[in-house]
XYZ file of C-alpha atoms in Angstrom:
657
model
C -14.618 8.503 15.092
C -13.175 7.674 18.707
C -10.198 9.146 20.154
C -7.011 7.295 20.736
C -5.260 9.319 23.483
C -3.100 7.345 26.306
C -2.210 8.835 28.876
C 0.628 6.770 29.551
C 2.346 6.570 26.476
C 1.953 10.442 26.127
C 3.493 10.891 29.883
C 6.962 9.884 27.916
C 6.937 14.005 26.692
C 5.407 15.712 28.749
C 8.288 17.334 29.065
C 9.095 18.019 25.259
C 5.918 20.161 23.600
C 7.748 19.090 20.342
C 7.519 15.642 21.274
C 4.288 15.278 22.362
C 3.507 16.991 19.258
C 5.488 14.250 17.552
C 3.057 11.755 19.555
C -0.928 13.138 18.874
C 0.615 14.093 14.785
C 0.738 10.292 14.986
C -2.619 9.398 16.542
C -4.281 11.471 13.784
C -1.511 10.644 11.249
C -2.733 6.611 12.164
C -6.544 6.680 10.944
C -6.436 7.098 7.294
C -10.442 8.474 7.097
C -8.563 11.848 8.154
C -5.257 11.854 6.690
C -3.428 10.000 3.841
C -0.191 9.648 2.752
C 1.927 13.564 3.757
C -1.109 14.706 3.947
C -2.775 17.583 6.571
C -0.389 19.464 9.470
C 0.293 20.031 12.628
C 1.820 22.847 14.499
C 3.151 23.803 18.587
C 4.797 27.183 19.273
C 7.206 27.036 21.718
C 9.274 29.641 23.547
C 12.930 29.182 23.775
C 16.503 30.727 23.536
C 18.792 31.670 20.490
C 22.425 31.091 20.234
C 22.625 34.837 22.240
C 20.503 33.546 24.825
C 17.489 35.985 23.781
C 14.176 34.352 24.269
C 12.371 34.056 20.683
C 8.596 32.286 19.980
C 8.966 29.571 17.479
C 6.596 27.404 15.421
C 7.828 23.902 15.320
C 5.308 22.960 11.789
C 5.173 19.671 10.069
C 8.349 19.699 7.610
C 8.267 18.807 3.631
C 8.560 15.232 3.244
C 7.597 14.294 6.845
C 4.229 11.849 7.030
C 2.239 12.239 10.269
C 1.523 8.775 10.384
C 5.094 8.100 11.277
C 7.236 11.813 11.990
C 8.921 12.230 14.597
C 10.391 15.796 16.613
C 13.419 15.690 13.545
C 10.639 16.534 10.745
C 8.959 19.146 12.462
C 10.073 23.267 10.449
C 11.257 25.323 12.962
C 10.075 29.316 12.103
C 10.263 31.933 13.528
C 6.613 33.512 14.746
C 7.553 37.080 14.802
C 8.647 36.922 10.153
C 5.437 34.746 9.993
C 3.158 36.819 11.563
C 4.468 40.262 9.260
C 3.926 38.455 6.711
C 0.395 37.517 6.902
C -0.214 41.401 7.409
C 1.017 41.864 3.997
C -1.021 42.836 1.205
C 0.516 40.353 -1.460
C 2.879 37.449 -1.438
C 3.904 34.802 -4.153
C 4.411 31.699 -3.288
C 7.760 30.852 -4.194
C 8.589 34.162 -2.114
C 6.873 33.177 1.200
C 8.479 29.595 1.174
C 12.086 30.924 0.417
C 10.860 33.973 3.552
C 9.520 30.945 6.096
C 12.674 29.280 5.004
C 15.165 32.172 6.434
C 13.535 32.063 9.301
C 13.838 29.188 10.611
C 16.622 28.598 13.948
C 17.547 24.971 12.455
C 18.760 25.414 9.227
C 19.296 21.496 8.675
C 15.217 20.810 8.983
C 13.135 20.304 6.077
C 10.648 23.020 4.457
C 8.257 24.347 6.705
C 4.554 23.689 5.127
C 2.257 25.677 2.752
C -0.037 26.633 6.087
C 2.871 27.592 8.133
C 1.436 31.334 8.869
C -1.739 30.337 8.288
C -0.553 27.786 11.745
C 0.990 31.112 13.121
C -2.485 33.636 12.775
C -4.231 30.399 15.188
C -3.272 31.902 18.705
C -3.137 28.471 20.279
C -0.414 26.813 21.962
C -1.187 22.961 19.719
C -3.025 23.344 16.281
C -4.133 19.958 14.004
C -4.600 20.307 10.578
C -7.010 16.946 8.313
C -8.381 16.341 5.213
C -11.005 13.819 7.114
C -13.015 11.911 4.423
C -16.661 13.381 5.963
C -16.264 17.030 6.724
C -14.732 17.496 2.883
C -17.602 15.211 1.424
C -20.447 17.567 3.575
C -18.712 20.417 1.811
C -18.279 18.605 -1.552
C -21.958 19.132 -1.530
C -24.734 21.363 -3.633
C -25.210 22.779 -0.298
C -22.233 22.698 1.920
C -21.556 25.530 3.502
C -25.027 25.531 5.119
C -25.354 22.036 5.873
C -21.305 22.590 7.608
C -23.065 25.571 9.355
C -26.159 23.609 10.834
C -24.043 21.072 12.354
C -20.927 22.815 13.801
C -23.142 26.229 14.471
C -20.727 28.797 15.955
C -18.259 26.827 17.138
C -16.705 26.776 14.483
C -15.760 29.211 11.500
C -16.777 27.367 7.910
C -13.832 29.499 5.239
C -15.298 29.880 1.998
C -12.387 27.857 -0.534
C -9.241 29.749 -1.888
C -5.810 28.540 -3.282
C -3.773 26.639 -0.760
C -0.594 28.817 0.678
C -0.861 32.478 1.317
C -4.097 33.498 -0.671
C -5.797 31.160 2.478
C -3.647 32.932 4.622
C -4.498 35.916 3.685
C -7.966 35.089 3.846
C -8.468 33.779 7.265
C -6.130 36.696 8.379
C -9.134 39.231 7.168
C -11.568 36.906 8.734
C -10.733 36.435 12.209
C -9.259 40.320 12.834
C -12.285 40.216 14.736
C -13.237 36.800 15.730
C -12.667 35.426 19.805
C -10.585 32.961 19.413
C -12.153 31.525 22.576
C -15.497 30.709 21.613
C -13.816 28.337 18.436
C -13.259 25.583 18.803
C -11.849 24.717 14.499
C -11.965 26.261 10.800
C -13.572 24.751 8.123
C -11.688 24.969 4.725
C -13.632 24.452 2.135
C -12.688 21.722 0.144
C -10.382 21.795 1.709
C -9.772 20.285 5.705
C -10.686 20.680 9.171
C -8.143 22.989 11.791
C -8.661 22.404 15.516
C -6.289 23.883 18.402
C -5.850 24.422 22.051
C -3.294 25.460 24.261
C -3.073 21.794 25.132
C -1.908 19.134 22.912
C -5.044 16.899 23.846
C -7.686 19.342 23.598
C -6.598 19.997 20.280
C -6.743 16.392 19.052
C -9.655 15.480 21.038
C -12.000 18.446 18.964
C -10.737 17.242 15.670
C -11.805 13.821 16.679
C -15.602 15.417 18.164
C -15.435 17.334 15.120
C -15.238 14.764 12.518
C -17.157 12.047 14.234
C -20.283 14.270 14.752
C -19.936 14.774 10.652
C -19.694 11.301 10.418
C -22.860 10.622 12.717
C -24.722 13.256 10.323
C -23.422 11.188 7.460
C -25.001 7.855 8.790
C -28.115 10.290 9.778
C -29.131 11.095 6.267
C -28.297 7.441 4.608
C -24.894 8.457 3.124
C -22.505 6.193 4.863
C -24.217 2.674 3.736
C -24.676 4.292 0.271
C -20.966 3.121 -0.761
C -22.028 0.157 -3.261
C -19.955 -3.545 -2.485
C -19.050 -6.201 -5.307
C -17.644 -9.404 -4.033
C -16.363 -10.663 -7.486
C -14.214 -9.371 -9.372
C -13.705 -9.707 -13.222
C -10.454 -8.937 -15.923
C -8.331 -10.278 -17.839
C -4.704 -10.003 -17.117
C -3.442 -9.646 -21.175
C -5.775 -6.235 -21.493
C -4.426 -4.256 -17.369
C -0.839 -5.285 -18.655
C -2.068 -3.728 -22.234
C -3.391 -0.645 -20.568
C -0.803 -0.235 -18.384
C 1.889 -0.538 -21.057
C 0.065 2.596 -22.652
C -0.430 4.242 -19.787
C 3.860 4.213 -19.750
C 3.917 5.463 -23.090
C 1.808 8.416 -22.367
C 3.828 8.639 -19.225
C 7.036 8.634 -20.830
C 8.813 6.408 -18.625
C 7.773 3.002 -17.895
C 4.928 3.164 -14.695
C 3.564 -0.016 -12.737
C -0.168 -0.672 -12.411
C -2.683 -2.426 -9.676
C -5.291 -3.236 -9.674
C -8.007 -2.727 -6.827
C -10.321 -5.779 -6.496
C -11.747 -5.028 -3.231
C -15.545 -5.069 -2.592
C -15.779 -1.241 -2.339
C -13.588 -0.665 -5.570
C -15.910 -3.383 -8.026
C -18.987 -2.459 -6.031
C -18.215 1.696 -7.413
C -17.129 -0.050 -10.631
C -20.267 -1.304 -11.240
C -22.256 1.745 -10.691
C -24.275 2.875 -13.247
C -23.146 7.005 -12.205
C -19.507 5.751 -12.090
C -18.174 7.612 -14.592
C -19.493 11.156 -14.389
C -18.996 10.948 -10.150
C -15.227 10.822 -10.940
C -15.366 12.803 -13.748
C -16.330 15.859 -11.629
C -13.469 16.281 -9.151
C -11.240 15.697 -6.417
C -12.724 15.583 -3.615
C -10.041 18.316 -1.953
C -8.138 20.190 -4.575
C -4.236 18.445 -3.130
C -5.695 15.385 -4.639
C -5.502 16.548 -7.806
C -1.523 16.209 -8.024
C -1.560 12.353 -6.596
C -4.483 11.418 -9.295
C -5.548 14.371 -12.282
C -8.371 16.461 -12.714
C -10.397 12.976 -13.636
C -9.829 9.259 -14.271
C -9.608 7.395 -16.440
C -12.714 5.975 -17.339
C -12.085 2.523 -19.186
C -15.048 1.315 -22.078
C -15.823 -0.687 -24.945
C -12.626 0.478 -27.470
C -9.062 -1.052 -26.381
C -6.656 0.278 -24.118
C -4.231 2.551 -27.188
C -7.629 3.914 -28.459
C -8.192 4.900 -24.384
C -5.414 6.301 -23.559
C -5.117 8.322 -26.186
C -8.765 8.963 -25.840
C -7.660 10.769 -22.638
C -5.000 12.330 -23.144
C -6.668 14.441 -26.150
C -9.204 15.540 -23.284
C -5.822 16.334 -20.970
C -4.130 18.778 -23.572
C -7.347 20.133 -23.911
C -7.928 20.690 -20.208
C -4.501 22.254 -20.333
C -5.040 24.107 -23.090
C -8.693 25.557 -21.450
C -6.827 27.221 -18.246
C -2.453 27.671 -19.541
C -1.471 30.996 -19.114
C 2.079 32.117 -19.931
C 4.443 30.065 -18.559
C 2.698 27.066 -17.649
C 4.893 23.689 -18.929
C 2.345 21.081 -20.058
C 2.729 17.906 -17.525
C 2.543 14.584 -19.234
C -1.090 13.255 -20.829
C -0.986 10.230 -19.044
C -4.074 9.069 -16.153
C -3.099 8.090 -12.326
C -5.948 6.443 -12.268
C -8.528 4.333 -13.242
C -12.295 2.912 -13.572
C -12.545 -0.847 -14.559
C -16.745 -0.979 -14.869
C -15.950 -4.622 -13.483
C -12.623 -5.437 -11.858
C -12.183 -2.152 -9.650
C -10.049 1.087 -9.941
C -6.916 1.014 -11.263
C -3.733 2.871 -9.660
C -0.551 3.822 -12.041
C 2.574 5.231 -10.666
C 6.247 3.967 -11.213
C 6.952 2.184 -8.217
C 5.455 0.355 -4.979
C 4.673 3.114 -3.188
C 3.581 5.701 -5.479
C 1.070 2.780 -6.155
C 0.211 2.592 -2.626
C -0.820 6.608 -2.138
C -2.781 6.281 -5.434
C -4.571 2.972 -4.383
C -5.746 5.098 -1.622
C -6.636 8.137 -2.207
C -8.665 6.824 -4.937
C -10.229 4.551 -2.872
C -11.271 7.265 -0.327
C -11.926 9.823 -3.526
C -15.120 6.768 -4.568
C -16.611 6.633 -1.094
C -16.913 10.349 -0.528
C -18.013 10.059 -3.721
C -21.479 8.227 -2.847
C -21.338 9.998 0.162
C -21.827 13.188 -0.913
C -24.459 12.308 -4.101
C -26.217 10.340 -1.433
C -26.443 14.184 0.263
C -27.607 15.039 -3.163
C -24.510 15.785 -5.524
C -21.067 15.421 -5.698
C -19.926 19.745 -6.192
C -16.152 19.113 -5.975
C -14.349 21.670 -6.454
C -14.735 23.543 -10.144
C -12.180 22.131 -13.727
C -10.147 26.273 -13.281
C -10.071 25.743 -9.898
C -8.244 21.927 -10.157
C -5.683 23.461 -12.659
C -4.952 26.249 -10.513
C -3.095 23.666 -7.606
C -1.858 21.658 -10.193
C -0.025 23.475 -12.222
C 0.628 25.385 -9.108
C 4.216 27.843 -8.968
C 5.169 25.738 -6.482
C 4.869 22.506 -8.092
C 6.241 23.927 -11.856
C 9.301 24.981 -10.057
C 9.921 20.975 -8.192
C 9.657 19.752 -12.419
C 13.264 18.440 -13.334
C 14.959 18.508 -9.884
C 14.131 14.557 -8.888
C 17.503 13.562 -10.282
C 18.340 10.796 -11.699
C 15.603 7.612 -11.604
C 17.506 3.728 -10.687
C 17.499 1.853 -13.495
C 14.464 -0.318 -12.943
C 12.250 2.622 -11.906
C 8.624 1.550 -12.976
C 9.979 -2.028 -14.144
C 7.532 -5.328 -12.977
C 9.959 -8.210 -12.160
C 9.445 -12.108 -11.343
C 12.171 -14.370 -9.895
C 11.368 -18.144 -8.821
C 12.938 -19.804 -6.346
C 13.525 -17.182 -4.431
C 13.110 -18.071 -0.810
C 17.134 -18.416 -0.554
C 20.419 -18.281 -2.456
C 20.863 -16.708 -6.069
C 16.714 -16.012 -6.077
C 16.747 -13.772 -3.030
C 20.392 -12.135 -3.585
C 18.832 -11.524 -7.084
C 15.823 -9.785 -5.497
C 17.401 -7.562 -3.634
C 19.612 -6.507 -6.269
C 16.687 -5.903 -8.264
C 14.777 -3.875 -5.853
C 17.560 -2.121 -5.314
C 17.759 -0.903 -8.649
C 14.274 0.104 -8.773
C 12.223 -2.563 -10.074
C 9.004 -3.952 -8.505
C 9.809 -7.460 -7.772
C 7.147 -10.667 -7.288
C 9.097 -13.821 -5.332
C 8.492 -16.966 -5.804
C 8.701 -20.099 -4.359
C 7.281 -23.246 -3.195
C 9.118 -22.605 0.635
C 6.313 -20.845 1.937
C 9.338 -19.050 3.708
C 9.531 -16.826 0.959
C 7.406 -14.852 2.777
C 8.794 -13.282 6.088
C 12.153 -13.565 3.668
C 11.024 -9.828 2.599
C 10.090 -6.320 2.991
C 6.445 -5.428 2.418
C 7.759 -3.600 -0.812
C 8.160 -7.179 -2.320
C 5.203 -9.143 -3.102
C 5.962 -12.566 -1.874
C 4.242 -15.722 -3.327
C 4.077 -19.505 -3.054
C 3.739 -21.773 -5.606
C 4.532 -25.559 -6.862
C 6.216 -24.907 -10.215
C 5.370 -28.630 -10.644
C 1.453 -27.685 -10.849
C 0.498 -25.101 -14.094
C -3.156 -23.837 -12.051
C -0.285 -22.104 -9.795
C 1.865 -21.020 -12.212
C -1.177 -19.051 -13.895
C -2.790 -18.168 -10.528
C 1.286 -16.710 -9.370
C 1.059 -14.096 -13.014
C -1.992 -13.029 -12.738
C -1.357 -12.117 -9.083
C 1.942 -10.193 -10.681
C 0.233 -8.460 -13.322
C -3.015 -7.170 -9.924
C 0.150 -5.673 -7.967
C 1.737 -4.696 -10.492
C 0.243 -4.321 -14.103
C 2.555 -6.251 -15.799
C 5.099 -8.595 -16.580
C 8.397 -7.137 -17.720
C 11.607 -8.910 -16.294
C 11.623 -13.455 -15.581
C 14.157 -14.049 -13.784
C 14.146 -18.168 -14.258
C 16.081 -19.963 -10.969
C 14.055 -22.011 -9.630
C 15.597 -25.850 -9.451
C 17.416 -28.434 -7.411
C 21.005 -30.268 -7.090
C 20.500 -33.815 -6.573
C 23.085 -35.868 -4.557
C 25.107 -37.291 -7.562
C 25.188 -41.052 -8.938
C 26.942 -42.796 -11.966
C 25.070 -43.510 -15.186
C 24.961 -46.860 -14.276
C 23.050 -46.176 -10.564
C 21.184 -42.980 -11.290
C 17.126 -44.283 -11.074
C 13.996 -43.382 -13.484
C 12.617 -41.547 -10.739
C 15.217 -39.438 -9.577
C 16.616 -38.454 -13.067
C 11.876 -37.624 -13.785
C 11.962 -35.352 -11.001
C 15.554 -34.030 -11.828
C 14.684 -32.755 -15.639
C 10.806 -31.599 -14.013
C 12.392 -28.877 -11.399
C 15.722 -28.081 -13.441
C 13.715 -28.254 -16.776
C 10.349 -28.691 -17.586
C 9.276 -26.408 -14.099
C 11.208 -23.234 -16.455
C 9.285 -24.146 -19.637
C 6.136 -23.967 -18.072
C 6.532 -20.702 -15.631
C 7.917 -19.621 -18.603
C 5.665 -20.166 -21.482
C 2.784 -18.255 -18.771
C 4.617 -15.637 -18.649
C 6.170 -15.288 -22.369
C 2.321 -13.010 -22.799
C 2.768 -10.878 -20.919
C 6.747 -10.557 -21.113
C 5.467 -8.736 -24.379
C 3.849 -6.517 -23.554
C 6.098 -5.648 -21.293
C 8.331 -2.591 -20.863
C 12.167 -2.953 -22.496
C 11.014 -6.884 -21.719
C 13.849 -9.565 -20.122
C 14.009 -12.779 -19.292
C 17.237 -14.424 -17.853
C 17.411 -17.682 -16.926
C 19.802 -19.432 -14.104
C 22.019 -21.867 -15.611
C 25.013 -23.897 -14.873
C 28.877 -24.252 -15.376
C 28.109 -27.905 -15.371
C 25.842 -27.012 -19.357
C 29.750 -26.420 -20.641
C 32.142 -28.057 -18.790
C 29.633 -31.181 -17.025
C 31.475 -33.273 -14.493
C 30.905 -37.165 -14.189
C 28.247 -38.468 -11.401
C 25.834 -35.380 -12.448
C 23.906 -36.965 -16.259
C 20.660 -35.644 -14.669
C 21.429 -32.160 -13.293
C 24.310 -31.756 -16.421
C 21.176 -32.298 -19.027
C 18.660 -30.331 -17.576
C 20.429 -27.597 -17.074
C 22.343 -28.168 -20.986
C 18.495 -28.518 -22.192
C 17.640 -25.536 -20.680
C 19.740 -22.916 -22.292
C 19.241 -24.772 -25.148
C 14.597 -23.471 -24.012
C 16.512 -20.165 -23.767
C 18.296 -20.190 -26.775
C 14.797 -21.013 -28.709
C 12.891 -18.672 -26.856
C 15.854 -15.897 -28.353
C 14.375 -16.783 -31.508
C 10.851 -16.460 -30.339
C 10.527 -13.858 -28.166
C 13.308 -11.570 -30.342
C 10.527 -9.830 -32.638
C 8.448 -8.763 -29.904
C 11.225 -7.366 -28.189
C 11.910 -9.538 -25.382
C 15.491 -10.673 -24.889
C 16.129 -14.077 -23.216
C 19.765 -14.358 -21.798
C 21.207 -17.227 -20.286
C 24.165 -17.681 -17.016
C 26.482 -19.827 -15.922
C 27.424 -19.981 -12.238
C 29.819 -22.459 -10.799
C 30.825 -23.415 -7.344
C 28.022 -20.260 -5.494
C 28.694 -21.799 -2.458
C 26.535 -19.607 0.153
C 23.145 -21.436 -1.103
C 21.687 -24.027 0.759
C 23.028 -27.179 -2.600
C 26.075 -26.857 -0.447
C 26.077 -27.436 2.830
C 29.384 -26.942 5.293
C 29.833 -30.852 5.240
C 29.205 -30.702 1.512
C 31.607 -28.548 1.072
C 34.379 -30.527 3.315
C 33.622 -33.705 1.765
C 34.638 -32.401 -2.149
C 37.492 -30.406 -0.546
C 38.465 -33.204 1.262
C 38.469 -35.231 -1.691
C 40.624 -33.036 -3.442
C 43.002 -32.769 -0.613
C 42.564 -29.173 0.092
C 40.793 -26.871 2.471
C 37.463 -25.765 2.277
C 38.749 -22.016 1.476
C 40.518 -23.791 -1.141
C 38.480 -25.315 -2.080
C 35.698 -22.484 -2.717
C 38.210 -20.147 -4.430
C 39.388 -22.706 -7.384
C 39.478 -20.727 -10.017
C 41.695 -19.242 -12.052
C 41.248 -15.789 -10.661
C 41.145 -16.977 -7.216
C 37.882 -15.679 -5.750
C 34.876 -16.899 -4.451
C 31.546 -16.399 -6.345
C 28.776 -15.722 -4.127
C 24.880 -15.219 -4.720
C 24.940 -11.937 -4.376
C 28.195 -12.386 -7.444
C 25.503 -13.534 -9.151
C 22.847 -11.769 -8.716
C 24.449 -8.257 -9.153
C 25.199 -10.234 -13.304
C 21.517 -10.596 -13.729
C 20.132 -7.536 -12.062
C 22.501 -5.574 -15.271
C 21.815 -8.066 -18.572
C 17.688 -7.306 -17.656
C 18.936 -3.480 -16.933
C 20.595 -0.565 -20.059
C 23.134 -2.082 -20.998
C 22.502 -5.211 -22.041
C 19.143 -3.645 -23.700
C 20.122 -4.509 -27.017
C 21.194 -8.380 -26.531
C 19.789 -11.793 -26.739
C 21.318 -15.216 -26.807
C 23.816 -14.730 -24.598
C 25.364 -17.410 -22.250
C 27.500 -15.641 -19.506
C 30.157 -17.516 -17.269
C 29.962 -16.578 -13.700
C 32.695 -18.865 -12.094
C 36.250 -17.322 -11.990
C 37.420 -18.338 -14.745
C 37.468 -22.011 -15.807
C 40.200 -23.733 -18.003
C 37.764 -26.001 -18.684
C 35.511 -23.935 -19.656
C 37.829 -21.254 -21.318
C-alpha cells in the first residue's frame, strides 16, 4: 500500500482543517483494502468561537450515513470536546444514551449524527485521527495467535487492544488502558478483530502513518506466503434457472422482493471450489461490523434444491437467535445475505443494486481475508456470541421499523427492450424511479452511454436467438432473475400502399415488430415463472384497433404482437405472470418522428405541427414519459390482478372509442 497524498491537492484546503480532513479521508476511502461502504471514521479537533464569542474545542467526526470515499466537510458532525471527555470518564453508559448525549452536544443541529466512536476519537489527544478496517491488519488479528503476531510486528509503537463491543464499552476500555500512556511514543492503536487507528497533529502524517502500518501488515502476509494463498479459477459453471429459484426463495424468507448478484470473478470462483470453503465461511465475519451486512455466515449451496437450502439456513439462523437472545430482542428475518455456490462463485442478496454492491464487495474481501488467515495457521474471528451482540446491538434494534415506505418496485428485476431512445429509454427511467433494478437492451451500442451505473446496459440484436439468451443470462447474473419484461423494441417503416409493399419491407417489418418480441418472450418465460409478482407489458400501437392506410406491414405486425400477448396472458396466468398491452399513438418525441416527418404529416391535414401533435379528443400531446408512466403503473401493484388488458394512451381517438 502506498500513499496517495498530493501536496498540490492538499494546498487547496490548507486554511480549512475540516476540508483538509475531508480530503485525506477520501484518500482512505478510495482504498477498498482499508474501508468498505461506510466503514471506518476520521476526525479533526479545532478551536472555534461559539455564538457568544466564547472559544471552545470541537471534534469534527465523520457523521452517520457518510462514506469516506466521497465525504465532504458537511459529512462531519461537530461535537463539543468537553462533553465527550466527561462521557469517557463515566463508569457506564448505554449506547442509546451515548448517541442522544452526543447529539445534544453538537454545535450544528443540522449536521449528521456523530460516529458511535466519537468518544474514542476525543480520547486520542492528537488533532487528526484516522480509523480503518484494513483487511491486512484484521486478517492478522483473526488468527489463533493474532494478538502476539501484531505485537511482534509493531512492537511498542502500536497499542494492541483486546476485542470488546464497539460503542461506549470500547471507548471506556481505551480510556482505562491509556491512563498512563505516553501518546507521543505511539503511532497507532490496533483494535483486535476490528481495525486500526493512527493519529498526529498533522493531517498528512496521520494519513501516512495509516498507510505505513497497513503496508507493514501486507508485507508480513506476503513474507509468510499468505497473499498468494487465495484460490482462483477462470471459468464459472452455473444454471440461470437455479439462481432465479434461489433468489425467489431468499425473497420469501426475507419477506420482501430482493435481488441477487453472482460474483464470477476468478477469486470468487476459486474460493467456492476450495474443499474447506464451507468451513471457512461458516467461521464468522472479518469484523463484527460486517455482520450487519452479511449475517453471521453465508448460505452454503449444497446438492439439494433451493427451497431446501434456504429453509435449512432459516432453521439454523432461528436456532442461533434462540441461543443468544434475551428479553427485548426482536428477531430479524432468517434470510441469508450471501451464498457460496461451489463452482459458480459467490452470490450477494439485497433489495437494490446499491445494496448488492455493498454485500458483493464485503463478501469478496471476506473470503480473501479468510484465506490469508488460513495460510497463517487458521481463521479465528470473534465468537458467535460476540457477533450476535453486534447484530442485535441496541442501536440497530432501535432502527427496526423506521425505514419508511419502500418504492413500489424495489427488489424487482426488469428488462426493457428497445431502450436506447424514445419510449424504451423513458421506461427505463420510470422503472428506476419506482425502485426497480433495470436492464436496458438495444442493438444500438449507444445504450451503454444512455444511463447511469445502476442500469445494466446490454447490446444485442434481437434477431439473434443466441444473443437473446446471452442477454438474459446477464440479467440473471446481475439481478438474480426477471420479474418485469417491457417488450418495446421495434421500428416504424416508411409508409407504402399494399400494392407497392415489397417482400423485403414486409419481412423486415414483421421481424422487427413481431418475431423479435416472440423470441424474447419465449426465452424470458421460464424466468418470469420464477419471478416475484411477474409482469409483462407489450408496447403495441393505436394501429391495432384503428389502422391507417399505407401502414399494412406495421399494422399487421402490431396486431400479431397484440394477439401474441393475449395468448401469453392465457398461458402464463397459471404461473402468476400477468401480460398486458399498451397502445400508444402519436408519440412525437421519439426517433421515428423527425421534425420533417411531423411537418409533412401536418401539412397533409392542413395543420401546423403543434396542431397535428394534439389532434386527439383531449387536445393533449403524448410524450414518451407519459407512456413510460403508464407502463410503470401496469407492472406495479395497481395492476396486480389484471392480465390480458389493452390500454390506449392516445389522448382519446374517436376511431378507437
